Structure formats: structure tokens, C-alpha cells
PDB file of C-alpha atoms in Angstrom:
ATOM      1  CA  GLU A   1       9.997-108.153 149.470  1.00 37.00           C
ATOM      2  CA  ASP A   2      11.350-110.520 152.332  1.00 43.00           C
ATOM      3  CA  GLY A   3      12.235-107.375 154.196  1.00 45.00           C
ATOM      4  CA  HIS A   4      15.931-107.448 153.545  1.00 44.00           C
ATOM      5  CA  GLY A   5      17.245-104.350 151.897  1.00 46.00           C
ATOM      6  CA  ALA A   6      20.960-103.146 150.779  1.00 47.00           C
ATOM      7  CA  GLY A   7      21.940-100.172 149.306  1.00 49.00           C
ATOM      8  CA  TYR A   8      24.975 -97.989 148.549  1.00 48.00           C
ATOM      9  CA  ASP A   9      25.240 -94.010 147.898  1.00 49.00           C
ATOM     10  CA  ASN A  10      28.103 -93.207 145.813  1.00 52.00           C
ATOM     11  CA  VAL A  11      27.523 -89.198 147.262  1.00 46.00           C
ATOM     12  CA  TYR A  12      27.853 -89.783 150.544  1.00 49.00           C
ATOM     13  CA  HIS A  13      30.204 -92.775 150.883  1.00 54.00           C
ATOM     14  CA  GLN A  14      27.721 -94.712 152.920  1.00 60.00           C
ATOM     15  CA  ALA A  15      25.914 -98.209 152.733  1.00 63.00           C
ATOM     16  CA  TRP A  16      22.690 -99.448 154.482  1.00 63.00           C
ATOM     17  CA  TYR A  17      21.577-102.864 154.841  1.00 65.00           C
ATOM     18  CA  ARG A  18      18.431-104.227 156.922  1.00 69.00           C
ATOM     19  CA  GLU A  19      18.258-108.063 157.939  1.00 70.00           C
ATOM     20  CA  PRO A  20      15.043-109.454 156.427  1.00 70.00           C
ATOM     21  CA  GLY A  21      12.076-110.446 158.972  1.00 73.00           C
ATOM     22  CA  ASN A  22       8.902-108.569 160.707  1.00 80.00           C
ATOM     23  CA  SER A  23       9.331-106.017 162.684  1.00 87.00           C
ATOM     24  CA  GLY A  24       6.563-106.245 165.662  1.00 90.00           C
ATOM     25  CA  TYR A  25       7.947-109.252 166.969  1.00 91.00           C
ATOM     26  CA  SER A  26       7.251-110.144 170.843  1.00 93.00           C
ATOM     27  CA  VAL A  27      10.574-108.994 173.089  1.00 94.00           C
ATOM     28  CA  ASP A  28      10.283-112.260 174.419  1.00 94.00           C
ATOM     29  CA  ASP A  29      10.757-114.202 171.226  1.00 92.00           C
ATOM     30  CA  PRO A  30      14.157-115.925 171.359  1.00 92.00           C
ATOM     31  CA  ALA A  31      14.317-115.855 167.730  1.00 89.00           C
ATOM     32  CA  PHE A  32      14.815-112.002 167.678  1.00 89.00           C
ATOM     33  CA  GLN A  33      17.021-111.646 170.613  1.00 89.00           C
ATOM     34  CA  LYS A  34      19.884-110.765 167.932  1.00 87.00           C
ATOM     35  CA  HIS A  35      17.674-108.440 166.399  1.00 88.00           C
ATOM     36  CA  LEU A  36      16.242-106.594 170.108  1.00 90.00           C
ATOM     37  CA  LYS A  37      20.013-106.346 171.109  1.00 87.00           C
ATOM     38  CA  SER A  38      21.293-104.816 167.926  1.00 85.00           C
ATOM     39  CA  CYS A  39      20.558-101.113 168.427  1.00 87.00           C
ATOM     40  CA  VAL A  40      22.753 -98.098 169.806  1.00 85.00           C
ATOM     41  CA  ASP A  41      21.947 -94.964 171.495  1.00 84.00           C
ATOM     42  CA  SER A  42      22.676 -92.110 169.025  1.00 80.00           C
ATOM     43  CA  PHE A  43      24.502 -89.962 171.436  1.00 85.00           C
ATOM     44  CA  SER A  44      26.415 -92.277 173.475  1.00 85.00           C
ATOM     45  CA  GLY A  45      26.923 -94.988 171.471  1.00 82.00           C
ATOM     46  CA  GLU A  46      25.607 -97.529 174.400  1.00 87.00           C
ATOM     47  CA  PRO A  47      23.810-100.656 173.349  1.00 88.00           C
ATOM     48  CA  VAL A  48      20.018-100.180 173.923  1.00 91.00           C
ATOM     49  CA  ASP A  49      17.159-102.579 172.772  1.00 93.00           C
ATOM     50  CA  CYS A  50      15.220-101.969 169.499  1.00 92.00           C
ATOM     51  CA  LEU A  51      11.830-101.339 171.142  1.00 94.00           C
ATOM     52  CA  LEU A  52       8.595-100.024 169.153  1.00 94.00           C
ATOM     53  CA  VAL A  53       7.164 -97.142 171.170  1.00 94.00           C
ATOM     54  CA  PRO A  54       3.239 -96.591 171.387  1.00 96.00           C
ATOM     55  CA  GLY A  55       1.844 -95.082 168.450  1.00 96.00           C
ATOM     56  CA  SER A  56       4.664 -96.419 166.276  1.00 93.00           C
ATOM     57  CA  THR A  57       4.025 -98.252 162.912  1.00 93.00           C
ATOM     58  CA  TYR A  58       5.460-101.111 161.469  1.00 90.00           C
ATOM     59  CA  ILE A  59       4.732-103.676 158.501  1.00 88.00           C
ATOM     60  CA  GLN A  60       3.438-107.035 159.434  1.00 87.00           C
ATOM     61  CA  TYR A  61       3.598-109.487 156.369  1.00 85.00           C
ATOM     62  CA  PHE A  62       0.966-112.040 156.131  1.00 85.00           C
ATOM     63  CA  GLU A  63       2.250-115.527 157.423  1.00 84.00           C
ATOM     64  CA  CYS A  64       0.050-118.895 156.187  1.00 84.00           C
ATOM     65  CA  ASP A  65      -0.801-121.659 158.466  1.00 84.00           C
ATOM     66  CA  GLU A  66       0.745-124.748 157.010  1.00 83.00           C
ATOM     67  CA  ASN A  67      -2.255-126.832 156.730  1.00 85.00           C
ATOM     68  CA  ASP A  68      -4.168-123.756 154.458  1.00 82.00           C
ATOM     69  CA  VAL A  69      -4.017-124.481 151.124  1.00 82.00           C
ATOM     70  CA  GLU A  70      -6.151-121.680 150.161  1.00 84.00           C
ATOM     71  CA  CYS A  71      -3.549-118.928 151.407  1.00 87.00           C
ATOM     72  CA  ASP A  72      -1.884-116.640 149.214  1.00 88.00           C
ATOM     73  CA  LEU A  73       1.586-114.861 150.641  1.00 90.00           C
ATOM     74  CA  TYR A  74       1.173-112.594 147.292  1.00 91.00           C
ATOM     75  CA  GLU A  75      -0.735-110.249 145.464  1.00 92.00           C
ATOM     76  CA  PRO A  76      -0.252-108.145 142.326  1.00 93.00           C
ATOM     77  CA  CYS A  77       1.767-105.147 142.901  1.00 93.00           C
ATOM     78  CA  PRO A  78       0.088-101.844 142.931  1.00 92.00           C
ATOM     79  CA  ASP A  79       1.593-100.740 139.303  1.00 92.00           C
ATOM     80  CA  VAL A  80      -0.884-100.399 136.825  1.00 91.00           C
ATOM     81  CA  ASP A  81       0.065-103.457 134.511  1.00 89.00           C
ATOM     82  CA  SER A  82      -0.161-105.704 137.616  1.00 91.00           C
ATOM     83  CA  GLN A  83      -3.177-104.654 138.879  1.00 91.00           C
ATOM     84  CA  SER A  84      -5.082-104.844 135.277  1.00 90.00           C
ATOM     85  CA  LEU A  85      -3.228-107.654 133.590  1.00 91.00           C
ATOM     86  CA  ASP A  86      -4.962-111.240 133.664  1.00 93.00           C
ATOM     87  CA  CYS A  87      -2.299-113.530 132.257  1.00 93.00           C
ATOM     88  CA  GLN A  88      -4.507-116.148 132.605  1.00 93.00           C
ATOM     89  CA  ASP A  89      -7.047-114.927 130.432  1.00 93.00           C
ATOM     90  CA  PRO A  90      -6.608-115.083 126.876  1.00 93.00           C
ATOM     91  CA  ASN A  91      -8.854-112.674 126.237  1.00 92.00           C
ATOM     92  CA  SER A  92      -7.314-109.894 128.362  1.00 89.00           C
ATOM     93  CA  ILE A  93      -3.800-110.824 126.886  1.00 92.00           C
ATOM     94  CA  LYS A  94      -5.318-109.980 123.531  1.00 93.00           C
ATOM     95  CA  ALA A  95      -6.892-106.895 124.445  1.00 92.00           C
ATOM     96  CA  ALA A  96      -3.662-105.993 125.650  1.00 91.00           C
ATOM     97  CA  GLY A  97      -2.133-106.994 122.285  1.00 94.00           C
ATOM     98  CA  ILE A  98       0.576-108.611 124.114  1.00 94.00           C
ATOM     99  CA  SER A  99       2.043-112.298 124.388  1.00 94.00           C
ATOM    100  CA  LYS A 100       1.438-114.496 127.412  1.00 94.00           C
ATOM    101  CA  GLU A 101       5.060-114.202 127.991  1.00 94.00           C
ATOM    102  CA  GLU A 102       5.147-110.316 127.850  1.00 94.00           C
ATOM    103  CA  CYS A 103       2.216-110.228 130.306  1.00 93.00           C
ATOM    104  CA  LEU A 104       3.970-112.630 132.318  1.00 94.00           C
ATOM    105  CA  GLU A 105       7.318-110.440 132.347  1.00 93.00           C
ATOM    106  CA  ARG A 106       5.261-107.360 133.108  1.00 93.00           C
ATOM    107  CA  LYS A 107       2.913-108.406 135.701  1.00 93.00           C
ATOM    108  CA  LYS A 108       4.856-108.175 139.212  1.00 94.00           C
ATOM    109  CA  TRP A 109       3.846-109.860 142.434  1.00 92.00           C
ATOM    110  CA  CYS A 110       4.219-108.275 145.774  1.00 92.00           C
ATOM    111  CA  ARG A 111       4.506-110.034 149.300  1.00 90.00           C
ATOM    112  CA  LYS A 112       0.746-109.407 151.256  1.00 91.00           C
ATOM    113  CA  TYR A 113       0.901-107.125 154.307  1.00 90.00           C
ATOM    114  CA  THR A 114      -0.697-104.537 156.342  1.00 91.00           C
ATOM    115  CA  ILE A 115       0.891-101.416 158.274  1.00 93.00           C
ATOM    116  CA  GLU A 116       0.065-102.222 162.099  1.00 94.00           C
ATOM    117  CA  THR A 117       0.350 -99.474 164.845  1.00 95.00           C
ATOM    118  CA  ALA A 118       2.086-100.289 168.288  1.00 95.00           C
ATOM    119  CA  GLN A 119      -0.478-100.481 171.211  1.00 96.00           C
ATOM    120  CA  PRO A 120       0.837 -99.896 174.355  1.00 97.00           C
ATOM    121  CA  LEU A 121       0.710-102.702 176.944  1.00 96.00           C
ATOM    122  CA  PRO A 122      -2.106-102.882 179.640  1.00 95.00           C
ATOM    123  CA  ASN A 123      -0.014-102.581 182.835  1.00 95.00           C
ATOM    124  CA  ASP A 124       2.747-100.108 181.326  1.00 96.00           C
ATOM    125  CA  PRO A 125       1.227 -96.816 178.521  1.00 95.00           C
ATOM    126  CA  ASN A 126       5.063 -95.948 177.679  1.00 96.00           C
ATOM    127  CA  ARG A 127       5.944 -99.862 176.298  1.00 95.00           C
ATOM    128  CA  THR A 128       4.606-102.128 173.652  1.00 96.00           C
ATOM    129  CA  GLY A 129       6.566-105.157 174.196  1.00 95.00           C
ATOM    130  CA  LEU A 130       7.104-105.386 170.490  1.00 95.00           C
ATOM    131  CA  GLY A 131      10.827-105.187 169.280  1.00 94.00           C
ATOM    132  CA  TYR A 132      11.712-103.575 165.427  1.00 91.00           C
ATOM    133  CA  ILE A 133      14.578-104.703 162.723  1.00 87.00           C
ATOM    134  CA  PRO A 134      16.707-101.664 162.244  1.00 84.00           C
ATOM    135  CA  ASP A 135      18.395-100.357 159.532  1.00 78.00           C
ATOM    136  CA  ASN A 136      22.341-100.370 159.665  1.00 73.00           C
ATOM    137  CA  ASN A 137      24.222 -97.375 158.379  1.00 69.00           C
ATOM    138  CA  LEU A 138      27.603 -98.248 157.324  1.00 70.00           C
ATOM    139  CA  CYS A 139      30.620 -95.950 156.287  1.00 74.00           C
ATOM    140  CA  LEU A 140      32.942 -96.866 153.619  1.00 73.00           C
ATOM    141  CA  ASN A 141      36.630 -96.535 152.842  1.00 73.00           C
ATOM    142  CA  GLU A 142      38.388 -95.760 149.526  1.00 74.00           C
ATOM    143  CA  TRP A 143      37.582 -99.469 148.273  1.00 75.00           C
ATOM    144  CA  LYS A 144      34.014 -99.015 149.369  1.00 73.00           C
ATOM    145  CA  GLU A 145      34.391-101.704 152.101  1.00 74.00           C
ATOM    146  CA  PRO A 146      32.377-101.082 155.656  1.00 74.00           C
ATOM    147  CA  THR A 147      34.938 -99.550 157.936  1.00 73.00           C
ATOM    148  CA  GLN A 148      34.786 -98.383 161.408  1.00 70.00           C
ATOM    149  CA  THR A 149      38.222 -97.675 161.501  1.00 74.00           C
ATOM    150  CA  PRO A 150      38.985 -93.979 162.214  1.00 70.00           C
ATOM    151  CA  GLY A 151      41.174 -92.176 159.381  1.00 70.00           C
ATOM    152  CA  GLN A 152      39.731 -95.025 156.864  1.00 66.00           C
ATOM    153  CA  ALA A 153      35.893 -93.808 156.266  1.00 64.00           C
ATOM    154  CA  LEU A 154      35.722 -91.499 153.859  1.00 61.00           C
ATOM    155  CA  ALA A 155      33.845 -88.267 154.361  1.00 61.00           C
ATOM    156  CA  VAL A 156      30.361 -87.450 153.401  1.00 56.00           C
ATOM    157  CA  ASP A 157      31.363 -84.109 151.719  1.00 54.00           C
ATOM    158  CA  GLY A 158      33.895 -86.626 149.403  1.00 48.00           C
TER     159      GLY A 158
END
């Protein structure tokens, strides 16, 4: 999982999308300015910065130093097969009663991450200095294309 997500809800005629990347970035990082400036106030529709408030949680994916050859970005996913199957051990494969190919198909790998809590800045207890990458909800027209044109978006009740 690289942080990217997309989906479509056939009942409510809405779609959603999330850009890839980590939340919890420094608001001073120029690489994330497009994300920082992509939120809107839910009442006024005015642009607002996408800021994490103190105490909010976010996912932080592991990163490897380019010189660290021992660093692993992935680990077995939490499902039973991924946790229990050792596809490199012939005895494990034999005990499971499957072929090595089936073992490799059933074992899944997930990106390593931690769940972090945004801490307040030392000089401002109401701010963290961290931004987040928002989910985007999109209205769809009758051809299931995103639209903001009044009269073209389908009503959520059909």
C-alpha cells in the first residue's frame, strides 16, 4: 500500500480518491505544498491548509536509508496464511499440503508502518506543524464521470 486509494460507490453516486504519500509531513516541506493547500472549509468552501491537530493520529510508513541494505520495507500481512506460511522452508510447505507456487500466491506482503500521534509544537500547543493528505470525494454524473457542474451530479438517493 503506497497510500494511494480510489473507489466508487454505485448506490450514492460518489467516488473517492487519495493521492499517494505520507501524512505527518512538515508544513515547511516544499514537496508537499500541493497537499497542504488542497483542503477546503466544509461550511464556506474556502481553501484552508490541511493541518493535523494535536492528538490526531496518522500512518507513518517506514523509509529505508539508501545505504542500509538490511532494511525491509515490507512484512507479512496480518492474515493467517501470511503469518504462518514460510515459503522458503520445504517442511513448512509440506506441512501445509501445498506447492511452493501456491504458498507464494497465498502469502501476502504489506508495507511496514507505525501509527503516530501528532504532538503540539513547543511554542504553540494548538498546532503541530504537520500536514495531512486528504481524501477527495467526488460527485459523479450519469456516465460515472466526476463533475462539479450544478445539475449534472446525480442525487445521492438515486
